mmCIF file of C-alpha atoms in Angstrom:
data_model
loop_
_atom_site.group_PDB
_atom_site.id
_atom_site.type_symbol
_atom_site.label_atom_id
_atom_site.label_comp_id
_atom_site.label_asym_id
_atom_site.label_seq_id
_atom_site.Cartn_x
_atom_site.Cartn_y
_atom_site.Cartn_z
ATOM 1 C CA UNK A 1 21.602 -9.633 -12.098
ATOM 2 C CA UNK A 2 23.025 -7.103 -9.826
ATOM 3 C CA UNK A 3 21.445 -3.750 -9.063
ATOM 4 C CA UNK A 4 22.504 -1.269 -6.883
ATOM 5 C CA UNK A 5 19.644 0.472 -4.494
ATOM 6 C CA UNK A 6 21.351 3.664 -3.593
ATOM 7 C CA UNK A 7 24.277 4.432 -6.017
ATOM 8 C CA UNK A 8 25.086 7.659 -4.127
ATOM 9 C CA UNK A 9 26.937 6.137 -1.625
ATOM 10 C CA UNK A 10 29.347 4.652 -3.966
ATOM 11 C CA UNK A 11 30.904 8.456 -4.335
ATOM 12 C CA UNK A 12 32.649 7.964 -1.373
ATOM 13 C CA UNK A 13 34.558 5.533 -3.071
ATOM 14 C CA UNK A 14 36.573 8.093 -4.936
ATOM 15 C CA UNK A 15 37.323 9.578 -1.731
ATOM 16 C CA UNK A 16 38.640 6.080 -0.222
ATOM 17 C CA UNK A 17 40.632 5.891 -2.964
ATOM 18 C CA UNK A 18 42.108 9.432 -3.630
ATOM 19 C CA UNK A 19 43.067 8.651 0.461
ATOM 20 C CA UNK A 20 44.854 5.688 -0.693
ATOM 21 C CA UNK A 21 46.675 7.754 -3.616
ATOM 22 C CA UNK A 22 47.882 10.207 -1.232
ATOM 23 C CA UNK A 23 49.363 7.680 1.205
ATOM 24 C CA UNK A 24 51.163 6.236 -1.447
ATOM 25 C CA UNK A 25 52.833 9.402 -2.113
ATOM 26 C CA UNK A 26 54.058 10.493 1.128
ATOM 27 C CA UNK A 27 55.395 6.776 1.580
ATOM 28 C CA UNK A 28 57.497 7.733 -1.853
ATOM 29 C CA UNK A 29 58.311 11.145 -0.662
ATOM 30 C CA UNK A 30 59.873 9.295 2.699
ATOM 31 C CA UNK A 31 61.558 6.689 0.983
ATOM 32 C CA UNK A 32 63.124 9.477 -1.607
ATOM 33 C CA UNK A 33 64.168 11.271 1.970
ATOM 34 C CA UNK A 34 65.535 8.140 3.311
ATOM 35 C CA UNK A 35 68.173 7.489 0.352
ATOM 36 C CA UNK A 36 69.653 8.336 -2.947
ATOM 37 C CA UNK A 37 66.951 7.805 -5.229
ATOM 38 C CA UNK A 38 69.488 5.578 -7.421
ATOM 39 C CA UNK A 39 69.802 3.267 -3.972
ATOM 40 C CA UNK A 40 66.628 3.005 -3.673
ATOM 41 C CA UNK A 41 66.463 -1.062 -5.055
ATOM 42 C CA UNK A 42 69.072 -1.608 -3.002
ATOM 43 C CA UNK A 43 68.199 -0.256 0.640
ATOM 44 C CA UNK A 44 64.924 -2.890 1.947
ATOM 45 C CA UNK A 45 63.949 0.095 4.442
ATOM 46 C CA UNK A 46 63.264 -2.159 7.304
ATOM 47 C CA UNK A 47 61.013 -4.710 5.363
ATOM 48 C CA UNK A 48 60.935 -7.955 3.389
ATOM 49 C CA UNK A 49 60.822 -7.868 -0.311
ATOM 50 C CA UNK A 50 57.783 -9.485 -0.241
ATOM 51 C CA UNK A 51 54.593 -7.840 0.328
ATOM 52 C CA UNK A 52 52.670 -7.802 3.079
ATOM 53 C CA UNK A 53 48.921 -6.168 3.877
ATOM 54 C CA UNK A 54 49.374 -3.379 6.814
ATOM 55 C CA UNK A 55 46.480 -2.146 9.556
ATOM 56 C CA UNK A 56 45.943 0.585 7.337
ATOM 57 C CA UNK A 57 45.456 -1.552 4.238
ATOM 58 C CA UNK A 58 43.044 -3.899 6.159
ATOM 59 C CA UNK A 59 41.150 -1.003 7.502
ATOM 60 C CA UNK A 60 40.977 0.604 4.068
ATOM 61 C CA UNK A 61 39.298 -2.292 2.602
ATOM 62 C CA UNK A 62 36.861 -2.712 5.516
ATOM 63 C CA UNK A 63 35.664 0.956 4.818
ATOM 64 C CA UNK A 64 35.004 0.129 0.892
ATOM 65 C CA UNK A 65 33.147 -3.095 1.797
ATOM 66 C CA UNK A 66 30.779 -0.915 4.480
ATOM 67 C CA UNK A 67 30.392 1.850 1.810
ATOM 68 C CA UNK A 68 29.023 -0.946 -0.984
ATOM 69 C CA UNK A 69 26.877 -2.369 1.863
ATOM 70 C CA UNK A 70 25.451 1.352 2.622
ATOM 71 C CA UNK A 71 24.562 1.463 -1.353
ATOM 72 C CA UNK A 72 22.497 -2.199 -0.572
ATOM 73 C CA UNK A 73 23.845 -4.062 -3.596
ATOM 74 C CA UNK A 74 21.099 -6.541 -4.569
ATOM 75 C CA UNK A 75 20.772 -9.723 -6.855
ATOM 76 C CA UNK A 76 17.253 -10.637 -8.486
ATOM 77 C CA UNK A 77 15.685 -13.099 -9.909
ATOM 78 C CA UNK A 78 12.784 -13.382 -12.560
ATOM 79 C CA UNK A 79 10.074 -15.384 -11.575
ATOM 80 C CA UNK A 80 6.569 -15.886 -12.985
ATOM 81 C CA UNK A 81 3.370 -14.296 -11.186
ATOM 82 C CA UNK A 82 0.224 -15.916 -12.220
ATOM 83 C CA UNK A 83 -2.719 -14.693 -12.929
ATOM 84 C CA UNK A 84 -4.421 -16.568 -9.987
ATOM 85 C CA UNK A 85 -1.781 -14.840 -7.972
ATOM 86 C CA UNK A 86 -2.136 -11.339 -9.449
ATOM 87 C CA UNK A 87 -3.477 -9.342 -6.217
ATOM 88 C CA UNK A 88 -7.284 -7.682 -6.258
ATOM 89 C CA UNK A 89 -7.840 -4.037 -6.263
ATOM 90 C CA UNK A 90 -10.865 -3.111 -4.260
ATOM 91 C CA UNK A 91 -12.615 0.440 -3.414
ATOM 92 C CA UNK A 92 -15.003 0.374 -0.885
ATOM 93 C CA UNK A 93 -17.792 2.747 -1.365
ATOM 94 C CA UNK A 94 -19.241 3.171 2.080
ATOM 95 C CA UNK A 95 -22.572 5.292 2.298
ATOM 96 C CA UNK A 96 -22.454 7.903 5.570
ATOM 97 C CA UNK A 97 -26.328 9.315 4.817
ATOM 98 C CA UNK A 98 -28.231 9.966 8.180
ATOM 99 C CA UNK A 99 -30.404 6.788 7.297
ATOM 100 C CA UNK A 100 -27.238 4.798 7.726
ATOM 101 C CA UNK A 101 -27.469 5.284 11.765
ATOM 102 C CA UNK A 102 -30.807 3.198 12.272
ATOM 103 C CA UNK A 103 -30.502 0.479 14.415
ATOM 104 C CA UNK A 104 -32.711 -1.970 12.429
ATOM 105 C CA UNK A 105 -29.074 -3.910 12.214
ATOM 106 C CA UNK A 106 -27.570 -3.835 15.412
ATOM 107 C CA UNK A 107 -25.829 -1.889 16.846
ATOM 108 C CA UNK A 108 -26.520 0.443 13.556
ATOM 109 C CA UNK A 109 -26.271 0.030 9.280
ATOM 110 C CA UNK A 110 -23.218 1.762 9.211
ATOM 111 C CA UNK A 111 -21.255 -0.183 12.320
ATOM 112 C CA UNK A 112 -22.247 -3.355 10.654
ATOM 113 C CA UNK A 113 -21.063 -1.729 7.227
ATOM 114 C CA UNK A 114 -17.919 -0.714 8.812
ATOM 115 C CA UNK A 115 -17.035 -5.088 10.559
ATOM 116 C CA UNK A 116 -18.064 -5.975 6.997
ATOM 117 C CA UNK A 117 -15.261 -4.436 5.468
ATOM 118 C CA UNK A 118 -12.956 -5.181 8.150
ATOM 119 C CA UNK A 119 -13.816 -8.730 7.502
ATOM 120 C CA UNK A 120 -13.445 -8.874 4.022
ATOM 121 C CA UNK A 121 -10.257 -6.858 4.644
ATOM 122 C CA UNK A 122 -8.931 -10.106 6.279
ATOM 123 C CA UNK A 123 -10.212 -12.711 4.290
ATOM 124 C CA UNK A 124 -8.621 -11.076 0.868
ATOM 125 C CA UNK A 125 -5.142 -10.967 2.368
ATOM 126 C CA UNK A 126 -2.667 -8.748 2.525
ATOM 127 C CA UNK A 127 -1.771 -9.121 -1.327
ATOM 128 C CA UNK A 128 -4.983 -7.191 -2.514
ATOM 129 C CA UNK A 129 -4.883 -3.348 -2.349
ATOM 130 C CA UNK A 130 -7.911 -1.489 -1.062
ATOM 131 C CA UNK A 131 -8.979 1.956 -0.758
ATOM 132 C CA UNK A 132 -11.713 3.504 1.060
ATOM 133 C CA UNK A 133 -14.570 6.509 -0.540
ATOM 134 C CA UNK A 134 -17.351 7.508 1.368
ATOM 135 C CA UNK A 135 -20.603 9.414 -0.272
ATOM 136 C CA UNK A 136 -23.212 11.546 0.633
ATOM 137 C CA UNK A 137 -24.740 14.100 -1.653
ATOM 138 C CA UNK A 138 -21.156 13.719 -3.362
ATOM 139 C CA UNK A 139 -18.380 10.860 -3.385
ATOM 140 C CA UNK A 140 -14.610 11.203 -1.866
ATOM 141 C CA UNK A 141 -11.374 9.400 -1.181
ATOM 142 C CA UNK A 142 -10.788 8.780 2.195
ATOM 143 C CA UNK A 143 -7.808 6.180 1.459
ATOM 144 C CA UNK A 144 -6.464 6.149 -2.300
ATOM 145 C CA UNK A 145 -5.605 2.114 -3.356
ATOM 146 C CA UNK A 146 -2.688 1.116 -1.319
ATOM 147 C CA UNK A 147 -1.545 -2.303 0.096
ATOM 148 C CA UNK A 148 -1.510 -0.930 3.518
ATOM 149 C CA UNK A 149 -4.641 -2.145 5.546
ATOM 150 C CA UNK A 150 -3.942 -0.708 8.278
ATOM 151 C CA UNK A 151 -4.240 3.086 7.426
ATOM 152 C CA UNK A 152 -7.999 2.004 5.494
ATOM 153 C CA UNK A 153 -8.980 0.377 8.830
ATOM 154 C CA UNK A 154 -7.461 3.129 10.941
ATOM 155 C CA UNK A 155 -9.967 6.004 8.694
ATOM 156 C CA UNK A 156 -12.697 3.903 8.729
ATOM 157 C CA UNK A 157 -13.249 3.709 12.675
ATOM 158 C CA UNK A 158 -12.709 7.241 12.355
ATOM 159 C CA UNK A 159 -15.915 7.631 10.079
ATOM 160 C CA UNK A 160 -18.742 9.237 11.143
ATOM 161 C CA UNK A 161 -22.301 9.330 9.870
ATOM 162 C CA UNK A 162 -24.004 12.650 8.695
ATOM 163 C CA UNK A 163 -20.096 13.892 8.131
ATOM 164 C CA UNK A 164 -20.430 15.193 4.852
ATOM 165 C CA UNK A 165 -20.767 18.827 3.854
ATOM 166 C CA UNK A 166 -23.727 17.591 0.937
ATOM 167 C CA UNK A 167 -26.560 15.400 1.608
ATOM 168 C CA UNK A 168 -28.764 13.248 -0.401
ATOM 169 C CA UNK A 169 -27.615 9.738 -0.771
ATOM 170 C CA UNK A 170 -27.030 10.066 -4.705
ATOM 171 C CA UNK A 171 -25.911 6.264 -5.388
ATOM 172 C CA UNK A 172 -25.695 6.665 -8.614
ATOM 173 C CA UNK A 173 -23.465 9.617 -8.657
ATOM 174 C CA UNK A 174 -21.155 8.383 -6.181
ATOM 175 C CA UNK A 175 -20.478 5.131 -8.067
ATOM 176 C CA UNK A 176 -19.915 7.189 -11.534
ATOM 177 C CA UNK A 177 -17.512 9.740 -9.739
ATOM 178 C CA UNK A 178 -15.847 6.679 -8.694
ATOM 179 C CA UNK A 179 -15.325 4.883 -11.287
ATOM 180 C CA UNK A 180 -14.173 8.463 -13.193
ATOM 181 C CA UNK A 181 -11.455 8.767 -10.203
ATOM 182 C CA UNK A 182 -10.111 5.365 -10.668
ATOM 183 C CA UNK A 183 -9.662 6.244 -14.534
ATOM 184 C CA UNK A 184 -7.992 8.817 -13.771
ATOM 185 C CA UNK A 185 -5.474 6.617 -11.310
ATOM 186 C CA UNK A 186 -4.750 4.546 -14.301
ATOM 187 C CA UNK A 187 -6.473 1.524 -12.489
ATOM 188 C CA UNK A 188 -7.267 -0.710 -15.237
ATOM 189 C CA UNK A 189 -9.480 -2.933 -13.223
ATOM 190 C CA UNK A 190 -11.147 -3.345 -9.873
ATOM 191 C CA UNK A 191 -14.146 -4.126 -7.753
ATOM 192 C CA UNK A 192 -16.098 -1.463 -6.127
ATOM 193 C CA UNK A 193 -17.932 -2.717 -3.390
ATOM 194 C CA UNK A 194 -21.411 -0.558 -2.759
ATOM 195 C CA UNK A 195 -22.562 -0.306 0.586
ATOM 196 C CA UNK A 196 -25.773 1.368 0.990
ATOM 197 C CA UNK A 197 -29.309 1.474 1.637
ATOM 198 C CA UNK A 198 -30.367 3.389 -1.333
ATOM 199 C CA UNK A 199 -32.327 6.540 -1.389
ATOM 200 C CA UNK A 200 -36.184 6.883 -1.650
ATOM 201 C CA UNK A 201 -37.671 6.512 -5.434
ATOM 202 C CA UNK A 202 -39.831 9.523 -5.693
ATOM 203 C CA UNK A 203 -36.160 11.926 -5.495
ATOM 204 C CA UNK A 204 -35.424 13.772 -8.632
ATOM 205 C CA UNK A 205 -32.976 11.660 -10.789
ATOM 206 C CA UNK A 206 -29.958 13.548 -11.655
ATOM 207 C CA UNK A 207 -28.126 13.336 -15.096
ATOM 208 C CA UNK A 208 -26.776 9.484 -15.504
ATOM 209 C CA UNK A 209 -22.836 9.777 -15.058
ATOM 210 C CA UNK A 210 -20.616 8.797 -18.294
ATOM 211 C CA UNK A 211 -18.590 7.054 -16.201
ATOM 212 C CA UNK A 212 -20.892 4.152 -15.350
ATOM 213 C CA UNK A 213 -20.311 2.592 -18.540
ATOM 214 C CA UNK A 214 -16.657 1.025 -17.220
ATOM 215 C CA UNK A 215 -19.010 -0.991 -14.844
ATOM 216 C CA UNK A 216 -19.185 -4.436 -16.053
ATOM 217 C CA UNK A 217 -16.017 -3.900 -18.160
ATOM 218 C CA UNK A 218 -12.921 -2.455 -16.770
ATOM 219 C CA UNK A 219 -15.014 -2.339 -13.426
ATOM 220 C CA UNK A 220 -17.019 -4.800 -11.274
ATOM 221 C CA UNK A 221 -19.860 -3.481 -8.989
ATOM 222 C CA UNK A 222 -20.800 -5.680 -5.873
ATOM 223 C CA UNK A 223 -23.862 -3.875 -3.722
ATOM 224 C CA UNK A 224 -24.451 -5.197 -0.351
ATOM 225 C CA UNK A 225 -28.055 -3.399 0.527
ATOM 226 C CA UNK A 226 -27.672 -2.421 4.405
ATOM 227 C CA UNK A 227 -31.231 -2.439 6.229
ATOM 228 C CA UNK A 228 -34.388 -4.067 6.349
ATOM 229 C CA UNK A 229 -36.965 -3.827 4.323
ATOM 230 C CA UNK A 230 -39.369 -2.484 7.321
ATOM 231 C CA UNK A 231 -36.880 0.129 8.437
ATOM 232 C CA UNK A 232 -36.121 1.830 11.558
ATOM 233 C CA UNK A 233 -36.463 5.530 12.562
ATOM 234 C CA UNK A 234 -33.579 8.337 12.009
ATOM 235 C CA UNK A 235 -31.908 9.395 14.485
ATOM 236 C CA UNK A 236 -31.603 13.100 15.807
ATOM 237 C CA UNK A 237 -29.439 13.768 18.752
ATOM 238 C CA UNK A 238 -30.917 17.271 18.849
ATOM 239 C CA UNK A 239 -34.788 16.026 19.252
ATOM 240 C CA UNK A 240 -36.193 15.191 22.686
ATOM 241 C CA UNK A 241 -36.863 11.812 22.027
ATOM 242 C CA UNK A 242 -33.534 11.506 19.616
ATOM 243 C CA UNK A 243 -36.086 10.488 16.612
ATOM 244 C CA UNK A 244 -35.838 12.636 13.454
ATOM 245 C CA UNK A 245 -39.305 14.414 12.764
ATOM 246 C CA UNK A 246 -40.504 15.760 8.905
ATOM 247 C CA UNK A 247 -43.895 17.587 9.317
ATOM 248 C CA UNK A 248 -44.418 16.495 12.861
ATOM 249 C CA UNK A 249 -44.125 12.425 11.369
ATOM 250 C CA UNK A 250 -41.100 10.550 12.581
ATOM 251 C CA UNK A 251 -38.880 9.718 9.407
ATOM 252 C CA UNK A 252 -38.588 5.935 9.160
ATOM 253 C CA UNK A 253 -36.155 4.901 6.886
ATOM 254 C CA UNK A 254 -36.558 1.402 5.063
ATOM 255 C CA UNK A 255 -33.903 -0.696 2.934
ATOM 256 C CA UNK A 256 -34.883 0.486 -0.464
ATOM 257 C CA UNK A 257 -33.712 -2.771 -2.168
ATOM 258 C CA UNK A 258 -35.663 -2.578 -5.080
ATOM 259 C CA UNK A 259 -34.045 0.578 -5.877
ATOM 260 C CA UNK A 260 -30.248 -0.971 -5.612
ATOM 261 C CA UNK A 261 -30.958 -3.559 -7.563
ATOM 262 C CA UNK A 262 -32.230 -1.438 -10.549
ATOM 263 C CA UNK A 263 -28.862 0.163 -10.089
ATOM 264 C CA UNK A 264 -26.476 -3.020 -9.764
ATOM 265 C CA UNK A 265 -28.276 -5.654 -12.363
ATOM 266 C CA UNK A 266 -28.340 -2.988 -15.525
ATOM 267 C CA UNK A 267 -23.947 -2.309 -14.846
ATOM 268 C CA UNK A 268 -23.563 -6.195 -14.523
ATOM 269 C CA UNK A 269 -22.889 -5.850 -11.177
ATOM 270 C CA UNK A 270 -24.609 -8.031 -7.914
ATOM 271 C CA UNK A 271 -26.662 -7.678 -5.025
ATOM 272 C CA UNK A 272 -26.793 -8.946 -1.658
ATOM 273 C CA UNK A 273 -29.141 -8.598 1.025
ATOM 274 C CA UNK A 274 -26.583 -7.758 4.568
ATOM 275 C CA UNK A 275 -26.157 -10.638 6.501
ATOM 276 C CA UNK A 276 -23.724 -10.717 9.811
ATOM 277 C CA UNK A 277 -22.651 -14.466 8.650
ATOM 278 C CA UNK A 278 -19.311 -15.990 6.945
ATOM 279 C CA UNK A 279 -21.472 -16.387 3.773
ATOM 280 C CA UNK A 280 -21.850 -13.261 2.722
ATOM 281 C CA UNK A 281 -17.802 -12.613 3.283
ATOM 282 C CA UNK A 282 -17.024 -15.847 1.322
ATOM 283 C CA UNK A 283 -19.296 -14.882 -1.483
ATOM 284 C CA UNK A 284 -17.683 -11.317 -1.625
ATOM 285 C CA UNK A 285 -14.068 -13.097 -2.109
ATOM 286 C CA UNK A 286 -14.753 -15.194 -4.446
ATOM 287 C CA UNK A 287 -16.239 -12.731 -6.941
ATOM 288 C CA UNK A 288 -13.709 -9.846 -6.202
ATOM 289 C CA UNK A 289 -10.972 -13.157 -7.066
ATOM 290 C CA UNK A 290 -12.755 -14.164 -10.008
ATOM 291 C CA UNK A 291 -13.134 -11.207 -11.301
ATOM 292 C CA UNK A 292 -9.470 -10.272 -10.981
ATOM 293 C CA UNK A 293 -8.412 -13.702 -12.438
ATOM 294 C CA UNK A 294 -10.100 -12.935 -15.106
ATOM 295 C CA UNK A 295 -9.332 -9.389 -16.256
ATOM 296 C CA UNK A 296 -5.500 -10.156 -15.324
ATOM 297 C CA UNK A 297 -2.591 -11.909 -17.733
ATOM 298 C CA UNK A 298 0.968 -13.970 -16.227
ATOM 299 C CA UNK A 299 3.590 -11.355 -15.900
ATOM 300 C CA UNK A 300 6.744 -11.244 -14.970
ATOM 301 C CA UNK A 301 8.601 -9.485 -11.758
ATOM 302 C CA UNK A 302 12.216 -9.445 -10.254
ATOM 303 C CA UNK A 303 12.401 -10.237 -7.071
ATOM 304 C CA UNK A 304 15.236 -8.512 -5.104
ATOM 305 C CA UNK A 305 17.314 -10.151 -2.479
ATOM 306 C CA UNK A 306 20.099 -7.654 -0.445
ATOM 307 C CA UNK A 307 23.428 -8.576 0.143
ATOM 308 C CA UNK A 308 23.784 -5.534 2.601
ATOM 309 C CA UNK A 309 24.254 -8.430 5.573
ATOM 310 C CA UNK A 310 27.196 -10.024 3.602
ATOM 311 C CA UNK A 311 29.208 -7.034 2.825
ATOM 312 C CA UNK A 312 28.860 -5.678 6.568
ATOM 313 C CA UNK A 313 30.051 -9.141 7.778
ATOM 314 C CA UNK A 314 32.741 -8.946 5.677
ATOM 315 C CA UNK A 315 33.545 -5.361 6.862
ATOM 316 C CA UNK A 316 33.494 -6.129 10.687
ATOM 317 C CA UNK A 317 35.807 -9.141 10.041
ATOM 318 C CA UNK A 318 38.610 -6.511 8.601
ATOM 319 C CA UNK A 319 37.935 -4.387 11.415
ATOM 320 C CA UNK A 320 38.613 -6.571 13.598
ATOM 321 C CA UNK A 321 41.510 -8.187 11.911
ATOM 322 C CA UNK A 322 42.883 -4.621 11.173
ATOM 323 C CA UNK A 323 42.536 -3.573 14.966
ATOM 324 C CA UNK A 324 44.146 -6.736 16.354
ATOM 325 C CA UNK A 325 46.947 -6.333 13.556
ATOM 326 C CA UNK A 326 47.952 -2.592 15.973
ATOM 327 C CA UNK A 327 47.494 -4.478 19.473
ATOM 328 C CA UNK A 328 49.815 -7.107 18.367
ATOM 329 C CA UNK A 329 52.292 -4.921 16.682
ATOM 330 C CA UNK A 330 52.858 -2.289 19.908
ATOM 331 C CA UNK A 331 53.092 -5.442 22.197
#
């Protein structure tokens, strides 16, 4: 199958055809001025009766090929893409609450989460699509789902703890907002990787977001608990000792593992505590690819190959022939 990627360039062929007709008309006028019209069949006008291509004809043909090359003609072949080859869609939901700055996982929970995302992107490969959302009191898109992992990495490096306008570490709300955003964007299946240390169980519970019902069906939830049960002190750069105080007591933030497990399991997800080894990356990759293959069906797609180099090469050869033809005649 053939197609033209930029068909507007072909409009120049009409101008080239008009130029050729104009030159033909001028040639006829010159013939009539040379001899009577009745005698034209008997006059050779310095040419043989056999037609030969002129330098101008070769130049016109080369220009036509150049115009076709600019339109980028392509030929395509249909290929079947199996379910196991279908790209996985992954959304990283990253907690930016102040407790993610705790250093019980060196250098900090937040830095460890960023490193894990970077390693998982490398493991999934360029065929996968990834997006980045961050949350504290509310969740927000940083990068929508894209195949350009460099964009995700760029903004991931520039994310900062406690940089959002609302606080609260509302994990359940963030999951609901993420599912709703994916539905609005028409994403039929995806894996959401939640990286958070949870929140205290005594916080006031908010109404359950309706979009959470999509987990376990269209969307898979994989949760990584960032931190240790013992936890560490929350940083406060304004304090003299660099530690956050509440009612004259240092604020310690443990990993609220029970809370995260209690949220993940009912949604059909899987929970892991953070581990810097390769085992966690491999486990996440396996779950992501298995979910993608399970929910994908075999599909057909066209693979297109450009013919532009062939047309450019042919045009170049014709231009060279026209140039040398003119030089030879001058000699």
